[in-house]
N, CA, C and O atoms as a DFTB+ gen file, in Angstrom:
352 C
 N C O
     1  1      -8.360      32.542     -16.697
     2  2      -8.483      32.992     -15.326
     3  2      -8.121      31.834     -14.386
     4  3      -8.263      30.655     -14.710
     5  1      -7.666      32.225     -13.258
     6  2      -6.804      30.937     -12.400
     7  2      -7.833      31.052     -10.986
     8  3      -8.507      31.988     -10.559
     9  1      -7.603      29.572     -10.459
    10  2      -8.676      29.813      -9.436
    11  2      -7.846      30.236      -8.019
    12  3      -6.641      30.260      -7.769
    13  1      -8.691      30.463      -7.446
    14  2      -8.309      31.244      -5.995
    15  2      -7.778      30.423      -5.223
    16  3      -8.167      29.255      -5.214
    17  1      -6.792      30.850      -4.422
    18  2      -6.301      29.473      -3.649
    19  2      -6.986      28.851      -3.101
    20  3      -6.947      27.632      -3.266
    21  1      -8.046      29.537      -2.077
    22  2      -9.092      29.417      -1.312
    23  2      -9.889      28.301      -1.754
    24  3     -10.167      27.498      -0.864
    25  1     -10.248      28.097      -2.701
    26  2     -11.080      27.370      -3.852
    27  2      -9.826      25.892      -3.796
    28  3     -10.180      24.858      -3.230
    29  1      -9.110      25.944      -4.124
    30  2      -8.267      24.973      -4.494
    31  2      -8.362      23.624      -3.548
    32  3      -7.877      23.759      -2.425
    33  1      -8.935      22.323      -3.875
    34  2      -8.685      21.305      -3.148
    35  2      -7.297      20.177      -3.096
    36  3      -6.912      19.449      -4.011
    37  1      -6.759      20.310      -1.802
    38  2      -5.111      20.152      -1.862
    39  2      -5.675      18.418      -1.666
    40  3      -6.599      18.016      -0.959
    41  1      -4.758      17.629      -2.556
    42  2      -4.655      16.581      -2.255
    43  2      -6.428      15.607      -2.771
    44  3      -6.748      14.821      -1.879
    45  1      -6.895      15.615      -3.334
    46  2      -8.209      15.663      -3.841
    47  2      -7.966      14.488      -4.688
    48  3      -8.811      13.592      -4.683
    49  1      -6.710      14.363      -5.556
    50  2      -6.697      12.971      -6.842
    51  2      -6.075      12.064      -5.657
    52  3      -6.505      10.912      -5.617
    53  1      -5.234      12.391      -4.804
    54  2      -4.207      11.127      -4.689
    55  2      -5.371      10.058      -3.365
    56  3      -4.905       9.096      -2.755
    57  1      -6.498      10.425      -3.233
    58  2      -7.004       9.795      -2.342
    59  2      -7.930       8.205      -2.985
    60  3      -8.228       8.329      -4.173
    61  1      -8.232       7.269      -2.552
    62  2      -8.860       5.838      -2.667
    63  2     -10.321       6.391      -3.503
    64  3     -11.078       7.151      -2.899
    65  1     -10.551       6.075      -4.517
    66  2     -11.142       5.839      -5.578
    67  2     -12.533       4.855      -4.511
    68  3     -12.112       3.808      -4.019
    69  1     -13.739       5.138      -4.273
    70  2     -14.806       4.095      -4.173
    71  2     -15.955       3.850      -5.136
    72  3     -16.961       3.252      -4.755
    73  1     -15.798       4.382      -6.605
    74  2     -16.550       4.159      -7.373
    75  2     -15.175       3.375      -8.962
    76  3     -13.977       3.562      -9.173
    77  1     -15.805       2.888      -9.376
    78  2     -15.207       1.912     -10.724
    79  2     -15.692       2.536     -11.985
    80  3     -16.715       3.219     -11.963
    81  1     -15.124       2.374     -12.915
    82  2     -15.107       2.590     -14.050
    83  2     -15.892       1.173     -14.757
    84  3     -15.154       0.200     -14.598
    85  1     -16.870       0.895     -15.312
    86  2     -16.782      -0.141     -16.280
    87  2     -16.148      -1.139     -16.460
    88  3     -16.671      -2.253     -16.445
    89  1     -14.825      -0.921     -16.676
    90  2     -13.761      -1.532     -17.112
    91  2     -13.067      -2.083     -16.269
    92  3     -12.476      -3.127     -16.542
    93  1     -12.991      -1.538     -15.133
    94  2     -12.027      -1.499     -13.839
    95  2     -13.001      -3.008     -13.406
    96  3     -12.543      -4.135     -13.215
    97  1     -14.537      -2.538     -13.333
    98  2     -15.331      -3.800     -12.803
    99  2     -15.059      -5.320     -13.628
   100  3     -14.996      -6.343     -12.947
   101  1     -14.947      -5.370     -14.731
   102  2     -15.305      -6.281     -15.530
   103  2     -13.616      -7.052     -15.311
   104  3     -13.425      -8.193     -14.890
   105  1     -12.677      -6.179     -15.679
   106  2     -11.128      -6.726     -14.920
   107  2     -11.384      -7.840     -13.549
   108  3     -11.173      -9.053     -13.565
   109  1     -11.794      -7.183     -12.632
   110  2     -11.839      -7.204     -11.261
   111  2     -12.632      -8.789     -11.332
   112  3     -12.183      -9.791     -10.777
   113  1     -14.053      -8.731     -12.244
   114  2     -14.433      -9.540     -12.026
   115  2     -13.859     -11.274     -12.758
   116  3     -13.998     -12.451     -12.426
   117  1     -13.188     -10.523     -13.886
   118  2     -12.419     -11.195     -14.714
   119  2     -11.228     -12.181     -13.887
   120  3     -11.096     -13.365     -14.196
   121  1     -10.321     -11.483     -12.717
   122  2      -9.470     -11.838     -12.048
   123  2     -10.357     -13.273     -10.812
   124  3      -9.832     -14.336     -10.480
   125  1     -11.590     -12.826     -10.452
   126  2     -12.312     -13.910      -9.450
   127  2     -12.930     -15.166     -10.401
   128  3     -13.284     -16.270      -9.988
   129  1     -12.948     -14.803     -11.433
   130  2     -13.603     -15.756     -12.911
   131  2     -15.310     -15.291     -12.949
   132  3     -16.153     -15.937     -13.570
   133  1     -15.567     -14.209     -12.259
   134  2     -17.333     -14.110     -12.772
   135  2     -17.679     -14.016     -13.514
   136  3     -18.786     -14.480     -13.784
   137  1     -16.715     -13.131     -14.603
   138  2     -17.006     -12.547     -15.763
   139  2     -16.003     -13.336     -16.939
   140  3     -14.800     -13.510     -16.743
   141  1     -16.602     -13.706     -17.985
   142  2     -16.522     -14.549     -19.023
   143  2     -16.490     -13.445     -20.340
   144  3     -17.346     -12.561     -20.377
   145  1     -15.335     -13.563     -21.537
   146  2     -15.620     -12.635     -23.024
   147  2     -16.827     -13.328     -23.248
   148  3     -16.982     -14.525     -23.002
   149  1     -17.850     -12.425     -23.809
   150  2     -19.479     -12.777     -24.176
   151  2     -19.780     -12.155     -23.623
   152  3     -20.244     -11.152     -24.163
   153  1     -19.775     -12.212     -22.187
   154  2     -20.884     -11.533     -21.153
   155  2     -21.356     -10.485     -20.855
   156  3     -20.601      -9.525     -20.704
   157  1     -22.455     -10.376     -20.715
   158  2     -23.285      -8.847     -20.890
   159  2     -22.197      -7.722     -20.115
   160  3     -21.500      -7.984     -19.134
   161  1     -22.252      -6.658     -20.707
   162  2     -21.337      -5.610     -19.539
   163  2     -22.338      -5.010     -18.910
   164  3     -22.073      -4.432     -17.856
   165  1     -23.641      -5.012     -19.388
   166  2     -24.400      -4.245     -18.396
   167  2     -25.264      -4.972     -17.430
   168  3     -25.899      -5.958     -17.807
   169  1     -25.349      -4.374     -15.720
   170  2     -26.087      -4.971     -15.011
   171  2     -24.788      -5.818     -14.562
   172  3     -24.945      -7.039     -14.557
   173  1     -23.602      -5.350     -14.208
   174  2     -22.708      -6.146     -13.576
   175  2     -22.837      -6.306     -11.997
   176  3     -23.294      -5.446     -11.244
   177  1     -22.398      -7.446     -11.663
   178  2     -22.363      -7.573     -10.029
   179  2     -21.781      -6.603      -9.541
   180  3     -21.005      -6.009     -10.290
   181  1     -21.969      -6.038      -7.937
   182  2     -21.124      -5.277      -7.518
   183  2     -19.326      -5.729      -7.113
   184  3     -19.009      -6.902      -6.915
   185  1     -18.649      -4.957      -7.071
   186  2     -17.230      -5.329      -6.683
   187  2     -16.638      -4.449      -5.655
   188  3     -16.526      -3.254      -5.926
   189  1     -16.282      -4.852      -4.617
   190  2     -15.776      -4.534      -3.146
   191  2     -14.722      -3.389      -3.725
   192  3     -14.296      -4.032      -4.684
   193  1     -14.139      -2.340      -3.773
   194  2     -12.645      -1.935      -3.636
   195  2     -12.331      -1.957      -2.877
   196  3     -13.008      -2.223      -1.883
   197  1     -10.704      -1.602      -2.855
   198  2      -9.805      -2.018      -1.711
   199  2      -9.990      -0.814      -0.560
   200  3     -10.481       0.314      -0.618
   201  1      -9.468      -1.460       0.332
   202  2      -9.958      -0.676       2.000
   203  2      -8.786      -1.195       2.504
   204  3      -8.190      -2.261       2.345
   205  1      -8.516       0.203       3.405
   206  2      -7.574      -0.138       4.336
   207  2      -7.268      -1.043       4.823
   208  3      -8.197      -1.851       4.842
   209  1      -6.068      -1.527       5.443
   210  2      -5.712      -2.649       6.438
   211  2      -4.889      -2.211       7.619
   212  3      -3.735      -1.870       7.362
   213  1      -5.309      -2.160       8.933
   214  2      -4.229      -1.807       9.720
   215  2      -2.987      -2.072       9.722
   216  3      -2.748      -3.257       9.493
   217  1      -1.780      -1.177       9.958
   218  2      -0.553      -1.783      10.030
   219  2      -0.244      -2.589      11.285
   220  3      -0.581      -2.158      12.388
   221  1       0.431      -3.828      11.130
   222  2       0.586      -4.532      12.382
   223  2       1.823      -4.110      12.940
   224  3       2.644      -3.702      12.118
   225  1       2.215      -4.108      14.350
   226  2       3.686      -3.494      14.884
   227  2       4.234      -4.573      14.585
   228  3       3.970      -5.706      14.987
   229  1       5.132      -4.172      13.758
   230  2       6.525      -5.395      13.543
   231  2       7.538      -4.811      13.585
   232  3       8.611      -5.401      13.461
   233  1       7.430      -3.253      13.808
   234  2       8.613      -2.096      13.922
   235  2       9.162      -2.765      14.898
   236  3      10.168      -3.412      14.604
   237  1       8.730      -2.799      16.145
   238  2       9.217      -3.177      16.998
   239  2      10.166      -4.006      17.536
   240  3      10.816      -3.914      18.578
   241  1      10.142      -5.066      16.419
   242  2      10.892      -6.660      16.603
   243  2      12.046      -6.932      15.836
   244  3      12.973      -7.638      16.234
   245  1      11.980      -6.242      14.475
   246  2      13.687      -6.024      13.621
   247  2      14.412      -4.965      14.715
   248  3      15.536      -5.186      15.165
   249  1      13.514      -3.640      15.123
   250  2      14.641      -2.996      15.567
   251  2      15.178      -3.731      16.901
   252  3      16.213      -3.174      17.267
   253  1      14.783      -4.887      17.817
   254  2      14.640      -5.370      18.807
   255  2      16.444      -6.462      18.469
   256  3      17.509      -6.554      19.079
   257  1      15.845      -7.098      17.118
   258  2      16.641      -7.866      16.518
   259  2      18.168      -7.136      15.980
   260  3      19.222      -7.764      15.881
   261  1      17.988      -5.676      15.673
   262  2      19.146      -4.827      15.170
   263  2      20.022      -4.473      16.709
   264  3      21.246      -4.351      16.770
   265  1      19.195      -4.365      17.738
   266  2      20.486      -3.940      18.561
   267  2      21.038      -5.010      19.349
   268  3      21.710      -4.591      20.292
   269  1      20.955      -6.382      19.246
   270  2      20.864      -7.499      19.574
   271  2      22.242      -7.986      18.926
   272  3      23.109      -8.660      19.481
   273  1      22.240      -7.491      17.629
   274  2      22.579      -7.838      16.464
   275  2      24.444      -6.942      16.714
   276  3      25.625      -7.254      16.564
   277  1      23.595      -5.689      17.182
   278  2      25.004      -4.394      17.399
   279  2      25.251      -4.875      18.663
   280  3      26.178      -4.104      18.909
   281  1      25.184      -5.331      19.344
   282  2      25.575      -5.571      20.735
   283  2      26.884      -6.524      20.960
   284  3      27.807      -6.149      21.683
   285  1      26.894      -7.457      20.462
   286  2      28.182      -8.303      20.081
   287  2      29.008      -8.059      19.278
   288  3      30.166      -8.446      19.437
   289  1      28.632      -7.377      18.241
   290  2      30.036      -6.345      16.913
   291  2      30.842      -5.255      18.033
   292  3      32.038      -4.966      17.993
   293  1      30.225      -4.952      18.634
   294  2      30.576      -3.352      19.659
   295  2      31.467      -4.351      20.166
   296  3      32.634      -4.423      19.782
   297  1      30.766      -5.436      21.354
   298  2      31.587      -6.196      22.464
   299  2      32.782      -6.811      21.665
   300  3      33.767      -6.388      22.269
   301  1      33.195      -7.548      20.676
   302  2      34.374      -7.636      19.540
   303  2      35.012      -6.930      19.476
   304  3      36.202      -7.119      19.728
   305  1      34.488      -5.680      19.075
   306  2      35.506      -4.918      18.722
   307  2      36.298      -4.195      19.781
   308  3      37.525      -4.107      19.733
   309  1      35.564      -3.686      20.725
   310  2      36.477      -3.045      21.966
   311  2      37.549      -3.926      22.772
   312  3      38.165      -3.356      23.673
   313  1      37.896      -5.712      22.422
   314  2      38.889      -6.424      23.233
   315  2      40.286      -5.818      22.025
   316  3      41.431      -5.457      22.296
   317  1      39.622      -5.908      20.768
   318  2      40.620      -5.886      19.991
   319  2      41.111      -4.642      20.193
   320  3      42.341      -4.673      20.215
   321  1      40.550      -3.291      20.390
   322  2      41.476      -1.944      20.364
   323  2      42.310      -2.367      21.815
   324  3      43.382      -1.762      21.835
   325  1      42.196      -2.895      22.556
   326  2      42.484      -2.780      23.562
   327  2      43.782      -3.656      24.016
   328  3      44.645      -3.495      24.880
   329  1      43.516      -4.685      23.011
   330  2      44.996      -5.655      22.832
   331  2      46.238      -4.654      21.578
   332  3      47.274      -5.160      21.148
   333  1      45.861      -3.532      21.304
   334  2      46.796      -3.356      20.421
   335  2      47.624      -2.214      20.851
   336  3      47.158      -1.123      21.179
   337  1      48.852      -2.513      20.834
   338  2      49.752      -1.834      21.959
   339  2      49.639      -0.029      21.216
   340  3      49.574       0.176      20.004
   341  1      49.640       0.742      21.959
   342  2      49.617       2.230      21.717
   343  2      51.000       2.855      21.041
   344  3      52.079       2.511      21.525
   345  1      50.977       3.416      20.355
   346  2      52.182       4.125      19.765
   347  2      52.090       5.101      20.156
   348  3      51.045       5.615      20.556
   349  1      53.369       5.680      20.129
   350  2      54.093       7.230      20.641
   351  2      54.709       7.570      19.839
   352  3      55.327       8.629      19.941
């Protein structure tokens, strides 16, 4: 039997994970050096997951830099059509 659309949660896996697996912790802690092979797995420290970061505007400054960039190729090129005598 298939479930109802109604029922269906769209988009439900692809979202930020705030709980760890075991394993995921002991990695994590492995990467900062807390955790040592030997060491108890149970009763582990807690470990932060990752959280957003705002995006900073930097859109702004390549495209700032791109027409800056087109502005002198354009001005080049229009002396040259203009020096080249027209055919008939």
């Amino acid at each position: 039997m298939t479930i109802h659309s109604s029922l269906k949660l769209s988009g439900a896996t692809g979202g930020q994970r705030n709980v760890w697996t075991r394993t995921e912790r002991i990695n994590a802690l492995k990467k900062v050096g807390a955790w040592q092979e030997g060491d108890r797995v149970e009763g582990l420290r807690k470990v932060r997951t990752a959280f957003k970061v705002k995006a900073k505007k930097k859109a702004e400054e390549p495209a700032a830099d791109a027409k800056a960039a087109a502005a002198p190729a354009k001005a080049a090129a229009a002396p040259a059509k203009a020096a080249a005598p027209a055919k008939k």
